[in-house]
Coordinates of C-alpha atoms and ligand atoms in Angstrom, one line a residue:
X1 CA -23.4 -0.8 17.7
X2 CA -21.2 1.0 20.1
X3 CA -20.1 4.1 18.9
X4 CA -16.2 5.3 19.3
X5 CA -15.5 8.7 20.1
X6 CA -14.0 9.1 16.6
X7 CA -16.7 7.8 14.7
X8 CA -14.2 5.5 12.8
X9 CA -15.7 2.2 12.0
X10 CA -13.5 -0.6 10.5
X11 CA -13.9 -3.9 8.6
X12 CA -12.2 -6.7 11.6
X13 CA -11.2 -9.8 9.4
X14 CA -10.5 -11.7 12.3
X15 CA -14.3 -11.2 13.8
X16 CA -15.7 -10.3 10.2
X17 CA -17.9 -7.6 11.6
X18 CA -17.7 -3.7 11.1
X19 CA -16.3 -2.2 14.4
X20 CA -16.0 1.1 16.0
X21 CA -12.3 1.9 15.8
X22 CA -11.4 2.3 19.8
X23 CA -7.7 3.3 20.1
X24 CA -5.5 0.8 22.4
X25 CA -3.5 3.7 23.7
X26 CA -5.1 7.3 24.0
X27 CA -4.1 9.7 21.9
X28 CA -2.2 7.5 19.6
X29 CA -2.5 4.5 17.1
X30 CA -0.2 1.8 16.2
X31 CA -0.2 0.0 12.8
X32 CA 1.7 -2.6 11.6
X33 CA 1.9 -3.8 8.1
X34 CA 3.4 -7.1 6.0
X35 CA 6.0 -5.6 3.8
X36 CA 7.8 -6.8 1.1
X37 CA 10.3 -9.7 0.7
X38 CA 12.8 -8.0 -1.1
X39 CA 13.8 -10.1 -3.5
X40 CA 12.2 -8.7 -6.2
X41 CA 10.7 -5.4 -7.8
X42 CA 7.5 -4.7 -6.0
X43 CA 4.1 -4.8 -9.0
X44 CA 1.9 -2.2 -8.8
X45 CA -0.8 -5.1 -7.0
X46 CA 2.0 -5.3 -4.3
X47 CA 1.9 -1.1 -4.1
X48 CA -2.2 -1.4 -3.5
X49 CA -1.4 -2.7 -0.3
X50 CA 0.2 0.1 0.8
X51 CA -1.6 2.9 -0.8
X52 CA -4.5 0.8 1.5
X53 CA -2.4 0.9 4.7
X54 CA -1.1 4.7 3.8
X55 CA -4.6 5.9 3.6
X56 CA -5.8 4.3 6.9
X57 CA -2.6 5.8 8.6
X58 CA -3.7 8.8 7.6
X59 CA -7.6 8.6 8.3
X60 CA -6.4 8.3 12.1
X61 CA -3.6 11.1 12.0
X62 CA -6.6 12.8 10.7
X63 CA -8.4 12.3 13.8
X64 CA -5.7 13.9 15.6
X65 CA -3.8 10.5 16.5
X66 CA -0.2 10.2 17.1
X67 CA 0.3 7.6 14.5
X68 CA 3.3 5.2 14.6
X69 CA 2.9 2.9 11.8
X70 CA 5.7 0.2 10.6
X71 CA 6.0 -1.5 7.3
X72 CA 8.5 -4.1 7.9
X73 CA 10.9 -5.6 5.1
X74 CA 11.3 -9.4 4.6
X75 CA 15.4 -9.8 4.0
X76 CA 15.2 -13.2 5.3
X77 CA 13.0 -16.3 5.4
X78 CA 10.3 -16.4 2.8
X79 CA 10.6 -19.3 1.2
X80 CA 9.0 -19.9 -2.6
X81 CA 5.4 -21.2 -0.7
X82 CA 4.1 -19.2 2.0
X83 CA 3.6 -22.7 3.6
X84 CA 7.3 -23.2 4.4
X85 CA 8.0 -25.2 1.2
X86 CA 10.7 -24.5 -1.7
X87 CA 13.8 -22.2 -1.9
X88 CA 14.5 -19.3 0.2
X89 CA 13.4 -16.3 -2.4
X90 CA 16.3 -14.3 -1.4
X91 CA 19.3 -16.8 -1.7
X92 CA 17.3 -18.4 -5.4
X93 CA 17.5 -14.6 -6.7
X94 CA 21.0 -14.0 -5.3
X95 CA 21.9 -17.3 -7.1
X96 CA 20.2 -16.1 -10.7
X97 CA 21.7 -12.5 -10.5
X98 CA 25.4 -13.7 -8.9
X99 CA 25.1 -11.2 -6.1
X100 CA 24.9 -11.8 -2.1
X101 CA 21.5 -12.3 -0.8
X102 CA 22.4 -8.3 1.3
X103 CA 23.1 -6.9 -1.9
X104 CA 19.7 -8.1 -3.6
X105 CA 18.3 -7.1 -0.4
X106 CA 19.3 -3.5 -0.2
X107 CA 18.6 -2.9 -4.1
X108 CA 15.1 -4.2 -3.9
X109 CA 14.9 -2.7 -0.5
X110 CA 15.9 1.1 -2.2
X111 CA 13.4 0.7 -4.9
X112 CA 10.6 -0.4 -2.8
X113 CA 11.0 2.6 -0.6
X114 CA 11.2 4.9 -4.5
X115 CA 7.9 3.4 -5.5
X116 CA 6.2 4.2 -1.6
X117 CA 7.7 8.0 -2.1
X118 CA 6.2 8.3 -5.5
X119 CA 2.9 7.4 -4.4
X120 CA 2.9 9.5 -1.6
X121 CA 3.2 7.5 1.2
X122 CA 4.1 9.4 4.4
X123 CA 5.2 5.9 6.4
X124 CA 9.1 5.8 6.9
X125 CA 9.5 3.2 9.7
X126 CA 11.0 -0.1 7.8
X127 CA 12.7 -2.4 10.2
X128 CA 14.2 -5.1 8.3
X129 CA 14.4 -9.0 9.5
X130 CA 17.7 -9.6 9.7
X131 CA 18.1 -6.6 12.4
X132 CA 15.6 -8.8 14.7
X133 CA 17.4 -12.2 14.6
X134 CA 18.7 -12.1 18.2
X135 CA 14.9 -11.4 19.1
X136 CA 13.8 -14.1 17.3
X137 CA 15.5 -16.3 19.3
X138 CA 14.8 -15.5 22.2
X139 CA 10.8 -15.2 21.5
X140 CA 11.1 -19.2 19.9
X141 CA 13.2 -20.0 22.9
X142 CA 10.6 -18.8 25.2
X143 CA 7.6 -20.9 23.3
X144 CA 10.0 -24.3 22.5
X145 CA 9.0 -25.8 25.3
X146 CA 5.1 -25.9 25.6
X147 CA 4.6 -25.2 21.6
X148 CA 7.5 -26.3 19.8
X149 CA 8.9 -29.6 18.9
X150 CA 12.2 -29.8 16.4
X151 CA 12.4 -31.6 13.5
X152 CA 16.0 -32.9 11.7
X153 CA 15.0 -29.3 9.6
X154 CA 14.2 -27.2 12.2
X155 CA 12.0 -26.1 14.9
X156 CA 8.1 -26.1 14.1
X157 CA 5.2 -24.2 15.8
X158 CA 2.3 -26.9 17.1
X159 CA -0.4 -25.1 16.0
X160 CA -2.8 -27.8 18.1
X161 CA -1.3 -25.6 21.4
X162 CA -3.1 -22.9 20.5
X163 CA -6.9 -22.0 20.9
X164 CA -8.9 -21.2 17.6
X165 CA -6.1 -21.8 15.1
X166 CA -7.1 -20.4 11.8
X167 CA -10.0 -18.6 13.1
X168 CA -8.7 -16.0 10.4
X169 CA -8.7 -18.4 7.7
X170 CA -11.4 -18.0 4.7
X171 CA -10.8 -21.5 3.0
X172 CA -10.9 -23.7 6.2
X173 CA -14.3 -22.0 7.5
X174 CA -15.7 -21.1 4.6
X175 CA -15.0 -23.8 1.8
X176 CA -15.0 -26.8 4.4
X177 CA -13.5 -29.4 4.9
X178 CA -11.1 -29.1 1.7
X179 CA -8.8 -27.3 4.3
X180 CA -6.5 -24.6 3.1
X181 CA -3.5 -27.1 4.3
X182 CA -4.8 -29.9 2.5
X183 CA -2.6 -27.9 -0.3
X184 CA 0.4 -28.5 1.9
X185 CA 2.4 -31.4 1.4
X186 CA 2.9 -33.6 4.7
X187 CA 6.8 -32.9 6.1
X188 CA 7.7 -36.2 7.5
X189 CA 7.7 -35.8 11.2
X190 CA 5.2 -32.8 11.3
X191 CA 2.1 -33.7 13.7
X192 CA -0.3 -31.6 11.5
X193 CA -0.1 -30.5 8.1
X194 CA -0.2 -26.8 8.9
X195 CA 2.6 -27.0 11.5
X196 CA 5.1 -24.0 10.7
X197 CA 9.1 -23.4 11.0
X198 CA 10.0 -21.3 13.9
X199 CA 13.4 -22.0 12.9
X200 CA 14.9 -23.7 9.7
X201 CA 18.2 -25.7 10.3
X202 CA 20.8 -24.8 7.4
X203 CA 21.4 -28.7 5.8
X204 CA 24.1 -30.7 7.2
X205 CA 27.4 -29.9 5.0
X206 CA 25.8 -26.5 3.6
X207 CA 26.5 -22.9 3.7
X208 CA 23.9 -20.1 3.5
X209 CA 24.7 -16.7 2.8
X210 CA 22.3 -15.7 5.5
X211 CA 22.6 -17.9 9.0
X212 CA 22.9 -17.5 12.2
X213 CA 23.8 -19.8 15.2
X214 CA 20.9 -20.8 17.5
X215 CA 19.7 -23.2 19.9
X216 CA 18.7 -25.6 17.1
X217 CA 21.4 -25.3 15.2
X218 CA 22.5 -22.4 12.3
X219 CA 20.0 -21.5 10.4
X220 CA 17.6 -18.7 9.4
X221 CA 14.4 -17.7 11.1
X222 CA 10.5 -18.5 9.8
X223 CA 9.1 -15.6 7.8
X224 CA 5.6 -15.7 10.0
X225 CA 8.1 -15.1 13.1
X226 CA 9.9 -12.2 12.0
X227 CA 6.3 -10.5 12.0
X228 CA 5.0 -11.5 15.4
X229 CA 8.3 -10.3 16.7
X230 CA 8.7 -7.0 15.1
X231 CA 5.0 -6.5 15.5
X232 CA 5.7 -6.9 19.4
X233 CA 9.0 -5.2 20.1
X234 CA 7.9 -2.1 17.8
X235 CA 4.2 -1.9 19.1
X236 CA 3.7 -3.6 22.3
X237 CA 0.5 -6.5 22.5
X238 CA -2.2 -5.2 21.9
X239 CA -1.5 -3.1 18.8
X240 CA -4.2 -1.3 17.0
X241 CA -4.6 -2.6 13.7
X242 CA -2.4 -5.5 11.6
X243 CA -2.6 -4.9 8.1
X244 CA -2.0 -7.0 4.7
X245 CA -3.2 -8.7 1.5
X246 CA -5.9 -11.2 1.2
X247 CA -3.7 -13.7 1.1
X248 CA -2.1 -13.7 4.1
X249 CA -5.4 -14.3 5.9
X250 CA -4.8 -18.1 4.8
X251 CA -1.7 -19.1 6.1
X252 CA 1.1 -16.2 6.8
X253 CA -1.6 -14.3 9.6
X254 CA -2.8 -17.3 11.6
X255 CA 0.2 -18.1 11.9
X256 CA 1.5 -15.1 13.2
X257 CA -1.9 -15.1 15.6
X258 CA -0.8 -18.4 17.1
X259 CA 2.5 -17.7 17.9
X260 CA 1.7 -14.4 19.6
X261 CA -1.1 -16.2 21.5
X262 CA 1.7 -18.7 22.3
X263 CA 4.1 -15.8 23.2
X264 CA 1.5 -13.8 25.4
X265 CA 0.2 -17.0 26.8
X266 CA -3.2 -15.9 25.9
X267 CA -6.7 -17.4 25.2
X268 CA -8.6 -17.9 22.8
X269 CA -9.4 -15.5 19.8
X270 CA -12.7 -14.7 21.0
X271 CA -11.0 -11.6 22.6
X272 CA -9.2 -10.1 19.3
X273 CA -6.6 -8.5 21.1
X274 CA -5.3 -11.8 21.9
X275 CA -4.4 -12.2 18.8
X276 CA -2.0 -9.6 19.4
X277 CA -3.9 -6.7 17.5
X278 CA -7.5 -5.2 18.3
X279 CA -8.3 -5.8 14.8
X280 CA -7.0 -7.3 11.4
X281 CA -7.5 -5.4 7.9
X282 CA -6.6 -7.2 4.4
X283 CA -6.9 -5.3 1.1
X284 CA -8.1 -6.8 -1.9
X285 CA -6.0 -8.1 -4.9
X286 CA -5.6 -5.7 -7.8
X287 CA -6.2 -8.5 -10.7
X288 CA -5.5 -8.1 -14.2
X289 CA -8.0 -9.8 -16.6
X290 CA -5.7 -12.7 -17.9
X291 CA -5.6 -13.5 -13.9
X292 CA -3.5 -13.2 -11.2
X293 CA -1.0 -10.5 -11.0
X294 CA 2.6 -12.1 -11.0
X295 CA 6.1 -11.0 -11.5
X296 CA 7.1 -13.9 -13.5
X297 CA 4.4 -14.1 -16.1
X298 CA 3.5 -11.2 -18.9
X299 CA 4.2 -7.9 -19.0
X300 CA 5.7 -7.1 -14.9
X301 CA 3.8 -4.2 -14.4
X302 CA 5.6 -2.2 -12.2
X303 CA 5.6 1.7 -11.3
X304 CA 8.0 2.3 -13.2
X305 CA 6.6 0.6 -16.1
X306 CA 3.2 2.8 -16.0
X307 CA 5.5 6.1 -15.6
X308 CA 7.5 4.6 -18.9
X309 CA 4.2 4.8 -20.4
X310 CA 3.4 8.2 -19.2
X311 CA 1.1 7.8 -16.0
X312 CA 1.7 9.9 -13.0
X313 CA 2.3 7.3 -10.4
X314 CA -0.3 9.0 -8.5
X315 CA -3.0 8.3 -11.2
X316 CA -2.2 5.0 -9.7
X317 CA -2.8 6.0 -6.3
X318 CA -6.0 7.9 -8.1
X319 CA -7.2 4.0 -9.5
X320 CA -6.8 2.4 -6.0
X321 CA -8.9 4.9 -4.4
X322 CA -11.6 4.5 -6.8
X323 CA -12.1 1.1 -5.3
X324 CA -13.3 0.3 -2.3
X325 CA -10.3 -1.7 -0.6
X326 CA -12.1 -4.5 -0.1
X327 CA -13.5 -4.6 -3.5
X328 CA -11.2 -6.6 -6.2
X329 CA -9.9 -4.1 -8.9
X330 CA -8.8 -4.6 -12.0
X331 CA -6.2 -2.9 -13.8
X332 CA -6.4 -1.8 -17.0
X333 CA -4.7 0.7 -19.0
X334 CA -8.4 2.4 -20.0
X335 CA -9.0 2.3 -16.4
X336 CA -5.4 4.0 -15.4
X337 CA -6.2 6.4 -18.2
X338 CA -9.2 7.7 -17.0
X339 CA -7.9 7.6 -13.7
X340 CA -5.2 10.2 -14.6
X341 CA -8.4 12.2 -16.5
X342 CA -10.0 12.9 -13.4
X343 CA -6.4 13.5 -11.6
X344 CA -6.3 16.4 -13.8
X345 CA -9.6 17.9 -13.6
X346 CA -9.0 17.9 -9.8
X347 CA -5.4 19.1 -10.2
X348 CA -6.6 22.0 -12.1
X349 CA -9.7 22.9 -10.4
X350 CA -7.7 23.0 -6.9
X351 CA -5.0 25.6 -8.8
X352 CA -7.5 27.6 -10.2
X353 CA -9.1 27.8 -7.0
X354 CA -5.6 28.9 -4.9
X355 CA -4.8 31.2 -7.4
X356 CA -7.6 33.1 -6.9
X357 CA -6.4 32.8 -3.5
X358 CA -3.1 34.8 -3.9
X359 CA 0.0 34.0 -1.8
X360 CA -1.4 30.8 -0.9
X361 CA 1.1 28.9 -2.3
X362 CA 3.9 31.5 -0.9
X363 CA 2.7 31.0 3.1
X364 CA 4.5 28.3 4.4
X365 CA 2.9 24.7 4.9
X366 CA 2.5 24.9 8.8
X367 CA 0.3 28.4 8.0
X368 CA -1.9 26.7 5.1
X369 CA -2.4 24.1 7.7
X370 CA -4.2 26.1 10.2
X371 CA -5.6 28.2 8.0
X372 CA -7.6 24.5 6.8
X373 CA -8.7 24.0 9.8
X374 CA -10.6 27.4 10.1
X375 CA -13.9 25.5 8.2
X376 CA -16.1 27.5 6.4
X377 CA -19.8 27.2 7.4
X378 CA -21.0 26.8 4.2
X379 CA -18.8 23.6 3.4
X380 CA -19.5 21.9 6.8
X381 CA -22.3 19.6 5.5
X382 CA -19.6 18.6 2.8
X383 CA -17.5 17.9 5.2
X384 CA -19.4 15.7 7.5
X385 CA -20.5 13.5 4.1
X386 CA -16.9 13.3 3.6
X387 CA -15.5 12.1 7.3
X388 CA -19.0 9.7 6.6
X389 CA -17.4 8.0 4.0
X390 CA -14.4 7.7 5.7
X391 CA -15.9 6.2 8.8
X392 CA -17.9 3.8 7.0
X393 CA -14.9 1.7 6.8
X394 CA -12.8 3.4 4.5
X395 CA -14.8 3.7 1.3
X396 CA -12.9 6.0 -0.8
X397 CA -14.8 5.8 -3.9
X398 CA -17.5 7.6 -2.1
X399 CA -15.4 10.3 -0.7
X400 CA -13.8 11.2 -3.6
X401 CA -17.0 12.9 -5.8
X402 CA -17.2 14.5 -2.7
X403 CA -13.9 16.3 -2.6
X404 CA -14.5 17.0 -6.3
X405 CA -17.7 18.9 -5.1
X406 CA -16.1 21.3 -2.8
X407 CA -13.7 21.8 -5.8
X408 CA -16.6 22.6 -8.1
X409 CA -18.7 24.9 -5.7
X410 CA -19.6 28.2 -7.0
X411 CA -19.9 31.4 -5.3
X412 CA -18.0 30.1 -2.4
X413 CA -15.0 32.1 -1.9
X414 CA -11.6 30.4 -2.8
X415 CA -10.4 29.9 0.5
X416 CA -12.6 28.3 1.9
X417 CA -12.7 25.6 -0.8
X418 CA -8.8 25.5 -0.6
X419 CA -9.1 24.8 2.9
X420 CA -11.6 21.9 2.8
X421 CA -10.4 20.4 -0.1
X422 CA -6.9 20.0 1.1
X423 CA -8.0 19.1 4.4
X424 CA -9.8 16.3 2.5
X425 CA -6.7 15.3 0.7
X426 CA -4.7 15.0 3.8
X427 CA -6.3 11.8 3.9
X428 CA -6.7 10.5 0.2
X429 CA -2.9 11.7 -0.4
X430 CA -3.6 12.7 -3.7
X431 CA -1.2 16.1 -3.5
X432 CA -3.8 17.9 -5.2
X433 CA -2.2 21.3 -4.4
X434 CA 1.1 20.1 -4.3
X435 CA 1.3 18.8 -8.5
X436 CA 1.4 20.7 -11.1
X437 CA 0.4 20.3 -15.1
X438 CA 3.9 20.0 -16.0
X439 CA 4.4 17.3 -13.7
X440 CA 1.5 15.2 -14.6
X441 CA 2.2 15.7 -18.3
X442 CA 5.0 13.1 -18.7
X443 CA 6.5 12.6 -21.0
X444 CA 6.6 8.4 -22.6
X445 CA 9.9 6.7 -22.7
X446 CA 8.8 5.5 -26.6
X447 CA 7.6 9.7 -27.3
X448 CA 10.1 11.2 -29.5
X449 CA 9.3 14.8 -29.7
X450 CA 10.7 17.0 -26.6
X451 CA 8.2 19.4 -24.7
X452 CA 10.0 22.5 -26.4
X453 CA 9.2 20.9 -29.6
X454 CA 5.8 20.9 -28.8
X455 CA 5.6 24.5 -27.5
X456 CA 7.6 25.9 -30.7
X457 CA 4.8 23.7 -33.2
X458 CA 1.9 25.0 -31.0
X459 CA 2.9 28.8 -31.4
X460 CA 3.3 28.3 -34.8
X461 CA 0.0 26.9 -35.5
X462 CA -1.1 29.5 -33.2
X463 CA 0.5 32.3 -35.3
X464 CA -1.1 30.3 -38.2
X465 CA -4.3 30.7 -37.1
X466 CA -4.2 33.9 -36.0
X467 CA -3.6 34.8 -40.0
X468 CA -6.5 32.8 -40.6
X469 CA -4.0 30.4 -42.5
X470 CA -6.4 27.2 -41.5
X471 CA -4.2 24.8 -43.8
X472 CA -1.1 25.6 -42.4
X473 CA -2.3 25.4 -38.9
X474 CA -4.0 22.1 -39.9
X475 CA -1.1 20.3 -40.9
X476 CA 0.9 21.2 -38.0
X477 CA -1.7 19.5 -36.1
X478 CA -1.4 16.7 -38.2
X479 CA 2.6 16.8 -37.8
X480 CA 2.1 16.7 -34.1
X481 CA -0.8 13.8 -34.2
X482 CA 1.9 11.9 -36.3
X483 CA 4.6 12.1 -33.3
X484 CA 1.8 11.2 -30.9
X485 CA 0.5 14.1 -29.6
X486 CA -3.2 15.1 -29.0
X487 CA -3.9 18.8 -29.5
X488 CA -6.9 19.7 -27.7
X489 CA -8.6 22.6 -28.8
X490 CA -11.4 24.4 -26.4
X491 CA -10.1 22.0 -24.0
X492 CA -12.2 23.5 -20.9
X493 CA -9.0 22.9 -18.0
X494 CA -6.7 24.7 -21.0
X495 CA -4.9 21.4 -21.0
X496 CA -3.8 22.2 -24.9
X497 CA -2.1 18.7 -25.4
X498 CA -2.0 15.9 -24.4
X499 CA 0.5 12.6 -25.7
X500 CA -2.0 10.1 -27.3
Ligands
LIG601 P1 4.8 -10.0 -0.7 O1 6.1 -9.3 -1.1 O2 4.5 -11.2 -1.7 O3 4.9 -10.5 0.7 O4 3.6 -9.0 -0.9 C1 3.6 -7.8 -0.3 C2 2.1 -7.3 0.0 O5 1.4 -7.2 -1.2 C3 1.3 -8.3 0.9 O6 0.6 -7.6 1.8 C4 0.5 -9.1 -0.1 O7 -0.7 -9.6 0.5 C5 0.1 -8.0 -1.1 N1 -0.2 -8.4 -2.5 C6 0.3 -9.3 -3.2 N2 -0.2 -9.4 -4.4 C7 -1.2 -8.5 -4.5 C8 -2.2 -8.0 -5.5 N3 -2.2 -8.5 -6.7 N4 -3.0 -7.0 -5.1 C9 -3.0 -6.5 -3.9 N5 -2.1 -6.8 -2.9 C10 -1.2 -7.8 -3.2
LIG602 ZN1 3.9 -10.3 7.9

């Protein structure tokens, strides 16, 4: 295998092979990922996507790349199907919660962007649809012609025009013949079943809140669309790497592939960057065991719901990394549990080790970076099995025991394992030297006993102690236990208590 000059080697989904990561533009990567249609809260399986794209953005700022990465934000156009079927999910939830469809949009929008900040994810760029309408246009008007034909509902994408349509696809090549548009019902008037809305015509004698006057007729764009055209105007064909979920290798990516073949006038996809992007990366789906993860069904488990319950959000970010991203992971609350466990040991070993270290924390950011990169000899081979990991497609899991061994080195001065062990969470994003006990000790919505409270009982069943009174101290631990809190005697990070 040909080997890139930064040792980076990548899953491709579209040519399913491992490849050496080769960047399109020297010096620089370009990354776009499917956002969210913001019509909803974002679950935590929708926030695994990100923490996926969010690590990768930072595995090539790691390799010194300029990194521009967008995550764009679906305000218009996804209708309840990914294959064009069903109500618009903005104007259905604007309906249920009597708002404008902009109003959803920019509430959802807001707490999206909340849940990325929590989880430490560095990307900022999120164009929104609706700002790319007039684009839209004019990329549909320039493939109408020789890959369009319009319907009484709108103007739909041949996808026979095209060369290797749904060479991305899973169920068509893999499953046979039982093809993955079989699913979709047959529009009157479409020549083949997985023929897609560039354009969908607002109804004769209706209104939507979100419309817009084109050259077949007022309507709203096609959700693949807004990607191919954001993709292009914000990255320029070829881009480096397209990123999603699994699921939008089916329908919502090939899609997207054909129209930017369409746009580029390109061939066939045995040249990936025709498909508008050297290579295509999809993340597994974080399942729960009952089955899919939805927003409509059970418990919605959102950040916020995990934080209710206690969990650092970045014990989240901690579960995600524990799985390879192609791997399925499922979520459970043992799982997130130990996930914050191991959080902690890190969190602690890391402080321990800076505070030996004294001033670190006092020279500004900008110093403790360059004082990472001066590597300490004795933590190189550490650091080579580390960027291994990493080059070996991403695999996390493997690089994190890693990072806990440079943590755990003896007789290696401080310093040096600072250095190396936040240089190695520059690209898991854990913020290892950045938390604190206090702020992974949070506190549950349901826990009725303020941290004050705790502090007061614990003295006092110190103070017991320290009298030898062993029943007194006793039953303040029981008094605690009752309201739900752990003490932890001999606990070896001198974590003291935790909330059960
Ligand atoms: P959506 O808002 O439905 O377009 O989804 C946003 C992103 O989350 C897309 O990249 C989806 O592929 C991805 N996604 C949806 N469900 C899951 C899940 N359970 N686990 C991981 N990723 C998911
Ligand atoms: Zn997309």
């Amino acid at each position: 295998m040909m080997s890139s000059a930064f040792g980076l080697k990548l899953f491709n989904s579209l040519t399913r092979e491992i490849e050496p990561f080769t960047p399109v533009h020297e010096g620089e990567a370009r990354v776009y990922s499917c956002g969210p249609t913001v019509y909803n809260y974002q679950h935590i399986g929708n926030m695994r996507a990100y923490v996926f794209a969010d690590t990768l953005g930072r595995t090539l700022q790691h390799r010194g790349l300029k990194l521009t990465h967008v995550i764009n934000i679906t305000d218009v156009g996804h209708l309840t199907s990914d294959a064009d079927e069903g109500e618009d999910k903005m104007e259905k939830m604007a309906a249920t919660q009597g708002k404008s469809a902009w109003d959803i949009a920019a509430f959802y929008q807001a707490d999206f962007e909340a849940d990325l900040a929590r989880l430490n994810v560095q990307q900022k760029q999120h164009p929104r649809a609706t700002e790319y309408v007039e684009e839209m246009i004019a990329w549909g008007k320039s493939m109408a012609d020789e890959h369009c034909y319009e319907l009484d509902s709108g103007l739909y994408f041949d996808i026979s025009t095209v060369a290797d349509y749904g060479k991305l696809a899973r169920a068509v090549t893999e499953e046979g013949a039982e093809d993955s548009w079989g699913r979709i019902k047959k529009l009157e008037g479409k020549r083949n079943a997985g023929d897609f809305a560039i354009w969908r015509k607002t109804p004769e004698g209706e209104t939507r809140q979100m419309e817009w006057d084109s050259p077949w007729g007022k309507g709203a764009p096609g959700w693949h669309l807004e990607c191919s055209v954001m993709g292009e105007k914000l990255l320029g064909f070829p881009f480096d790497i397209h990123t999603g979920g699994i699921d939008h290798r089916e329908i919502h990516h090939p899609n997207e592939i054909a129209q930017n073949q369409a746009f580029c006038g390109c061939g066939g996809l045995s040249e990936a960057r025709n498909s508008g992007a050297n290579i295509w990366m999809h993340n597994n789906f974080l399942v729960e065991r009952s089955g899919k993860m939805s927003k409509s069904s059970g418990e919605f488990l959102r950040l916020q719901l995990l934080l209710d319950k206690g969990y650092h959000p970045l014990a989240y970010r901690m579960m995600c990394l524990q799985a390879h991203y192609r791997s399925e992971l499922e979520f459970s609350w043992e799982g997130l549990e130990a996930a914050l466990t191991r959080l902690k040991r890190m969190v602690m070993a890391a402080r321990k080790a800076s505070e030996a270290q004294s001033g670190w924390y006092e020279r500004p950011a900008e110093e403790q970076r360059k004082l990472s990169l001066n590597t300490s000899p004795k933590l190189v081979p550490l650091m080579e099995q580390f960027n291994e990991a990493i080059n070996n497609d991403l695999n996390t899991p493997e690089a994190l025991p890693i990072l806990e061994a440079v943590l755990a080195t003896k007789k290696i001065d401080p310093i040096e394992r600072v250095n190396v062990a936040q240089w190695m969470d520059e690209v898991l994003g854990l913020n290892l030297f950045g938390l604190t006990r206090e702020d992974l000790r949070i506190r549950p919505k349901s826990a009725d006993i303020t941290e004050s409270e705790i502090e007061e009982a614990l003295a006092a069943r110190k103070a017991a102690r320290a009298e030898k009174d062993f029943a007194r101290s006793d039953t303040i631990r029981d008094e605690l236990a009752a309201k739900g809190v752990d003490v932890m005697d001999g606990d070896p990070l001198g974590w003291e208590w935790k909330l059960a």
